[in-house]
Structure formats: structure tokens, C-alpha cells
mmCIF file of C-alpha atoms in Angstrom:
data_model
loop_
_atom_site.group_PDB
_atom_site.id
_atom_site.type_symbol
_atom_site.label_atom_id
_atom_site.label_comp_id
_atom_site.label_asym_id
_atom_site.label_seq_id
_atom_site.Cartn_x
_atom_site.Cartn_y
_atom_site.Cartn_z
ATOM 1 C CA MET V 1 55.733 -61.190 -48.640
ATOM 2 C CA ILE V 2 53.205 -61.257 -51.453
ATOM 3 C CA ALA V 3 50.611 -63.987 -50.957
ATOM 4 C CA GLN V 4 49.717 -65.903 -54.097
ATOM 5 C CA ASP V 5 46.114 -66.238 -52.939
ATOM 6 C CA TRP V 6 43.812 -65.804 -49.957
ATOM 7 C CA ASN V 7 44.581 -69.305 -48.638
ATOM 8 C CA GLU V 8 48.278 -68.500 -48.401
ATOM 9 C CA ALA V 9 47.418 -65.259 -46.596
ATOM 10 C CA LYS V 10 45.138 -67.155 -44.181
ATOM 11 C CA SER V 11 47.889 -69.683 -43.427
ATOM 12 C CA GLN V 12 50.307 -66.883 -42.593
ATOM 13 C CA VAL V 13 47.747 -65.109 -40.386
ATOM 14 C CA ASP V 14 47.141 -68.373 -38.517
ATOM 15 C CA ILE V 15 50.892 -68.730 -37.905
ATOM 16 C CA TRP V 16 51.171 -65.174 -36.592
ATOM 17 C CA LYS V 17 48.134 -65.543 -34.349
ATOM 18 C CA GLY V 18 49.519 -68.852 -33.073
ATOM 19 C CA GLU V 19 52.656 -66.941 -32.071
ATOM 20 C CA GLY V 20 50.502 -64.469 -30.131
ATOM 21 C CA LEU V 21 51.070 -61.617 -32.582
ATOM 22 C CA LYS V 22 48.470 -58.897 -33.160
ATOM 23 C CA VAL V 23 47.463 -58.800 -36.837
ATOM 24 C CA VAL V 24 46.375 -55.513 -38.433
ATOM 25 C CA PHE V 25 44.511 -55.353 -41.744
ATOM 26 C CA THR V 26 44.062 -52.476 -44.157
ATOM 27 C CA ASN V 27 43.161 -52.253 -47.808
ATOM 28 C CA GLY V 28 43.197 -49.935 -50.777
ATOM 29 C CA CYS V 29 44.210 -49.254 -54.363
ATOM 30 C CA PHE V 30 47.559 -47.535 -53.720
ATOM 31 C CA ASP V 31 47.814 -46.769 -57.427
ATOM 32 C CA ILE V 32 49.901 -43.632 -57.069
ATOM 33 C CA LEU V 33 51.868 -44.236 -53.879
ATOM 34 C CA HIS V 34 52.722 -41.002 -52.065
ATOM 35 C CA ARG V 35 54.116 -39.846 -48.730
ATOM 36 C CA GLY V 36 50.668 -39.729 -47.114
ATOM 37 C CA HIS V 37 50.189 -43.415 -47.966
ATOM 38 C CA VAL V 38 53.592 -44.363 -46.554
ATOM 39 C CA GLU V 39 52.941 -42.481 -43.302
ATOM 40 C CA TYR V 40 49.437 -43.956 -43.032
ATOM 41 C CA LEU V 41 50.805 -47.485 -43.465
ATOM 42 C CA ALA V 42 53.434 -46.894 -40.766
ATOM 43 C CA ASP V 43 50.681 -45.645 -38.432
ATOM 44 C CA ALA V 44 48.541 -48.696 -39.228
ATOM 45 C CA LYS V 45 51.464 -51.029 -38.512
ATOM 46 C CA ALA V 46 51.916 -49.333 -35.129
ATOM 47 C CA CYS V 47 48.455 -50.665 -34.150
ATOM 48 C CA GLY V 48 49.838 -54.198 -33.908
ATOM 49 C CA ASP V 49 52.686 -56.543 -34.736
ATOM 50 C CA LYS V 50 51.991 -57.530 -38.348
ATOM 51 C CA LEU V 51 50.323 -55.542 -41.134
ATOM 52 C CA ILE V 52 48.382 -57.132 -43.974
ATOM 53 C CA LEU V 53 47.542 -54.959 -46.948
ATOM 54 C CA ALA V 54 44.720 -56.207 -49.172
ATOM 55 C CA LEU V 55 45.336 -54.596 -52.540
ATOM 56 C CA ASN V 56 42.555 -53.882 -55.014
ATOM 57 C CA SER V 57 43.034 -55.787 -58.266
ATOM 58 C CA ASP V 58 43.365 -53.923 -61.550
ATOM 59 C CA ARG V 59 39.731 -54.731 -62.345
ATOM 60 C CA SER V 60 38.442 -53.374 -59.054
ATOM 61 C CA VAL V 61 40.560 -50.212 -59.378
ATOM 62 C CA ARG V 62 38.965 -49.584 -62.792
ATOM 63 C CA GLU V 63 35.522 -50.048 -61.232
ATOM 64 C CA LEU V 64 36.321 -47.554 -58.470
ATOM 65 C CA LYS V 65 38.402 -44.969 -60.320
ATOM 66 C CA GLY V 66 37.507 -45.217 -64.010
ATOM 67 C CA ASP V 67 38.858 -46.729 -67.214
ATOM 68 C CA SER V 68 42.118 -44.753 -67.173
ATOM 69 C CA ARG V 69 43.198 -46.439 -63.942
ATOM 70 C CA PRO V 70 45.182 -48.106 -62.581
ATOM 71 C CA ILE V 71 48.318 -46.340 -63.697
ATOM 72 C CA GLN V 72 50.457 -49.149 -62.265
ATOM 73 C CA ASN V 73 49.320 -52.758 -62.631
ATOM 74 C CA GLN V 74 48.591 -54.882 -59.577
ATOM 75 C CA GLU V 75 51.874 -56.792 -59.800
ATOM 76 C CA ASP V 76 53.887 -53.550 -59.758
ATOM 77 C CA ARG V 77 51.774 -52.044 -56.975
ATOM 78 C CA ALA V 78 52.153 -55.221 -54.902
ATOM 79 C CA ALA V 79 55.939 -55.274 -55.374
ATOM 80 C CA ILE V 80 56.304 -51.610 -54.416
ATOM 81 C CA LEU V 81 54.137 -52.029 -51.316
ATOM 82 C CA ASP V 82 55.916 -55.236 -50.328
ATOM 83 C CA ALA V 83 59.180 -53.275 -50.237
ATOM 84 C CA LEU V 84 57.864 -50.984 -47.484
ATOM 85 C CA LYS V 85 59.103 -51.969 -44.029
ATOM 86 C CA SER V 86 55.670 -51.380 -42.513
ATOM 87 C CA ILE V 87 53.966 -54.078 -44.604
ATOM 88 C CA ASP V 88 54.358 -57.744 -43.727
ATOM 89 C CA LEU V 89 51.959 -59.265 -46.254
ATOM 90 C CA VAL V 90 50.294 -58.087 -49.463
ATOM 91 C CA VAL V 91 47.335 -59.989 -50.886
ATOM 92 C CA VAL V 92 45.265 -58.984 -53.925
ATOM 93 C CA PHE V 93 41.474 -59.018 -53.880
ATOM 94 C CA ASP V 94 39.186 -58.680 -56.891
ATOM 95 C CA GLU V 95 35.859 -58.065 -55.166
ATOM 96 C CA ASP V 96 34.158 -54.679 -54.956
ATOM 97 C CA THR V 97 34.786 -54.541 -51.193
ATOM 98 C CA PRO V 98 37.177 -56.339 -48.821
ATOM 99 C CA ALA V 99 34.284 -57.831 -46.788
ATOM 100 C CA ASP V 100 34.972 -61.441 -47.821
ATOM 101 C CA ILE V 101 38.708 -61.344 -47.217
ATOM 102 C CA VAL V 102 38.177 -59.701 -43.814
ATOM 103 C CA LYS V 103 35.787 -62.567 -42.949
ATOM 104 C CA MET V 104 38.382 -65.104 -44.035
ATOM 105 C CA LEU V 105 41.393 -63.554 -42.296
ATOM 106 C CA VAL V 106 39.631 -62.165 -39.181
ATOM 107 C CA PRO V 107 42.332 -59.653 -38.219
ATOM 108 C CA ASP V 108 42.718 -58.362 -34.666
ATOM 109 C CA VAL V 109 42.649 -54.764 -35.888
ATOM 110 C CA LEU V 110 41.009 -53.233 -38.951
ATOM 111 C CA ALA V 111 42.633 -49.903 -39.849
ATOM 112 C CA LYS V 112 41.435 -47.305 -42.338
ATOM 113 C CA GLY V 113 42.315 -43.698 -43.042
ATOM 114 C CA GLY V 114 40.720 -40.626 -41.525
ATOM 115 C CA ASP V 115 38.502 -40.154 -44.551
ATOM 116 C CA TYR V 116 36.406 -43.030 -43.101
ATOM 117 C CA THR V 117 34.298 -43.307 -39.963
ATOM 118 C CA PRO V 118 33.925 -46.556 -38.005
ATOM 119 C CA ASP V 119 30.375 -47.052 -39.296
ATOM 120 C CA THR V 120 31.510 -46.787 -42.944
ATOM 121 C CA ILE V 121 34.446 -49.206 -42.743
ATOM 122 C CA VAL V 122 33.677 -52.426 -44.606
ATOM 123 C CA GLY V 123 34.413 -55.438 -42.420
ATOM 124 C CA ALA V 124 34.223 -53.549 -39.122
ATOM 125 C CA ASP V 125 31.284 -55.673 -37.979
ATOM 126 C CA THR V 126 33.215 -58.909 -38.588
ATOM 127 C CA VAL V 127 36.261 -57.705 -36.676
ATOM 128 C CA ILE V 128 34.253 -56.391 -33.722
ATOM 129 C CA GLU V 129 32.099 -59.554 -33.538
ATOM 130 C CA ASN V 130 35.333 -61.556 -33.223
ATOM 131 C CA GLY V 131 36.734 -59.447 -30.388
ATOM 132 C CA GLY V 132 38.886 -57.174 -32.522
ATOM 133 C CA GLU V 133 38.999 -53.426 -32.854
ATOM 134 C CA VAL V 134 38.610 -50.843 -35.583
ATOM 135 C CA LYS V 135 41.079 -47.954 -35.811
ATOM 136 C CA VAL V 136 40.633 -44.796 -37.839
ATOM 137 C CA ILE V 137 44.095 -43.438 -38.644
ATOM 138 C CA PRO V 138 44.224 -39.634 -38.937
ATOM 139 C CA PHE V 139 44.269 -38.506 -42.553
ATOM 140 C CA ARG V 140 47.697 -37.631 -43.948
ATOM 141 C CA PRO V 141 47.762 -35.399 -47.016
ATOM 142 C CA GLY V 142 50.030 -36.387 -49.825
#
């Protein structure tokens, strides 16, 4: 499922939580999807029942990676990611960090790759303050 906006994503999260499901959140650009990404996303999904992927918008990818990026536009990246069996919901964010969307969705688990540490993961404080947990998924080359 590709959420049209953050409110649609929040509604879906509320439904899942109401059903007692554990909601996992991760984020990234995923501009050039590779095997390491796919394995990472499967590992993140294994941390709970439902996986939300907050996808950097085209504008935010350019800010992070330079004017030649993204290679694939956000609609294409969202469609490709939505086709993966590990991902239950894709939502695009345009901000420089996912802090605001993490505050809105309040996932049970915040997952990031092994190139992060718990103290450098944006949104970790929000998740922990709300009784959730932060998981660092071992880095997968790709």
C-alpha cells in the first residue's frame, strides 16, 4: 500500500495497533534498490508484524545526495518498494529528517541499518519515550 499522505498512513497505523499488531518503521532514499536493501527490509519486517517505509521525496534525495539524484523518481521508487513482500506501507516525506513523521506515527519499533548507532537514529527518542524500541539491523553489503 502506498499512502497518499501522512494522515492516511496514521489511520492505517491506528488500525494495525488496534488489532494488537507490532508496527515497525524505517526510512531512506532507496534510489538504487539492491540486494542489501531487500535483505535489510526483510530483517526490519522480522522485528514486528507490519513494516512502514518512509521514503525520501525527490527533493530531499537531491539535498542528501546531490543534483544528479535521484535516478528514479519518488513515484517509481514507491511502486518498486511497495511490490516487496516485506513492506506493508510506503509513505513519502519531504523533510530533511523523518523526525516529524515518526512523532506522528509513533511506531512500536524504529529500525535502521548497521551504519547507524542508536544515538544517531533520528526519532529514537520519540519511540523510546512512547515505550517502543530501537533496532539496529546489521549492515548488508549490496
